[in-house]
Coordinates of C-alpha atoms in Angstrom, one line a residue:
M1 CA 86.5 60.3 129.1
L2 CA 84.2 61.0 126.4
D3 CA 84.2 58.9 123.1
E4 CA 81.0 60.1 121.0
A5 CA 80.7 60.7 117.2
F6 CA 80.5 63.6 115.6
I7 CA 80.1 65.4 111.9
C8 CA 83.3 67.3 111.1
E9 CA 83.3 70.7 110.9
K10 CA 86.3 71.2 108.3
C11 CA 85.8 68.2 105.8
G12 CA 81.8 67.8 106.7
K13 CA 81.9 63.6 107.0
K14 CA 80.5 61.8 109.8
V15 CA 82.9 60.2 112.6
E16 CA 82.5 57.2 114.4
K17 CA 83.4 56.9 117.7
L18 CA 86.3 55.5 118.4
N19 CA 86.0 52.3 120.7
Y20 CA 89.6 52.0 122.5
S21 CA 90.2 56.2 123.4
A22 CA 88.2 59.1 123.5
R23 CA 88.1 60.3 119.6
D24 CA 89.9 63.4 119.3
H25 CA 90.1 63.9 115.5
C26 CA 88.7 63.7 112.5
P27 CA 90.4 60.3 110.3
Y28 CA 89.7 61.7 106.9
C29 CA 90.9 65.7 107.2
L30 CA 92.8 65.2 110.3
Y31 CA 91.4 68.7 112.0
S32 CA 90.4 68.6 115.8
K33 CA 88.4 70.9 117.3
H34 CA 89.6 72.9 120.8
V35 CA 87.1 71.3 123.2
D36 CA 89.2 69.6 125.5
I37 CA 91.9 70.8 128.4
N38 CA 92.5 66.6 129.1
P39 CA 92.2 64.1 127.0
G40 CA 88.3 63.7 126.4
D41 CA 87.5 65.8 129.4
R42 CA 85.4 68.7 126.8
Q43 CA 85.9 70.9 129.4
N44 CA 87.8 74.0 126.9
N45 CA 85.4 76.6 126.3
C46 CA 87.9 77.9 122.9
R47 CA 86.2 75.1 120.4
G48 CA 88.5 76.7 117.6
L49 CA 89.4 74.8 115.0
L50 CA 92.5 72.7 115.2
K51 CA 94.1 73.1 111.7
P52 CA 96.9 69.5 111.3
I53 CA 100.3 71.3 111.1
D54 CA 103.0 68.4 111.6
I55 CA 103.3 65.7 112.3
E56 CA 106.3 64.2 114.8
K57 CA 107.5 60.7 116.0
F58 CA 106.3 59.3 119.4
K59 CA 107.3 56.7 120.8
N60 CA 106.6 53.6 118.3
T61 CA 103.5 55.9 116.7
Y62 CA 102.8 59.4 115.9
K63 CA 100.9 62.4 116.7
I64 CA 99.3 65.6 114.6
I65 CA 101.2 68.5 115.9
Y66 CA 98.2 71.4 115.7
K67 CA 97.7 74.6 115.8
C68 CA 94.4 76.3 116.9
E69 CA 92.9 78.7 114.5
K70 CA 90.9 80.8 117.1
C71 CA 93.4 80.9 119.5
G72 CA 97.2 80.3 118.3
E73 CA 97.7 77.5 120.8
I74 CA 99.5 74.0 120.0
H75 CA 98.4 70.7 120.7
K76 CA 99.2 67.4 120.1
N77 CA 96.9 64.2 119.8
I78 CA 98.7 60.7 119.0
I79 CA 97.1 58.9 114.8
A80 CA 94.1 56.6 115.2
K81 CA 94.7 53.6 113.8
D82 CA 91.9 54.4 111.0
D83 CA 93.2 58.2 109.5
D84 CA 94.3 58.9 106.2
M85 CA 98.0 58.2 106.2
D86 CA 98.1 59.7 102.8
K87 CA 97.0 62.7 104.7
I88 CA 99.3 62.2 107.3
I89 CA 102.3 61.7 105.1
E90 CA 101.2 65.1 102.9
I91 CA 101.4 67.1 106.7
S92 CA 104.3 65.4 107.4
K93 CA 105.9 66.9 103.5
K94 CA 104.4 70.6 104.3
A95 CA 105.9 71.1 107.0

């Protein structure tokens, strides 16, 4: 599983490593990139941007629901501790 820093392709901000799991989305704009088949493997060739479209309750936390802007697949990722909570609330209100 890879946990690596990156520059967000949506908002352009530098995103640091998560250090407790594989970093899979930007904590600022919440966009992700369609790079994994299994979490952290970076084996998906699509490489489209994953747009956050909704938030769902998951056990004692939440998941961000994504739709790939390139291939249309739906994906879900657990929120990270440093995610922008205002952005999470904004997305949940739009859905």
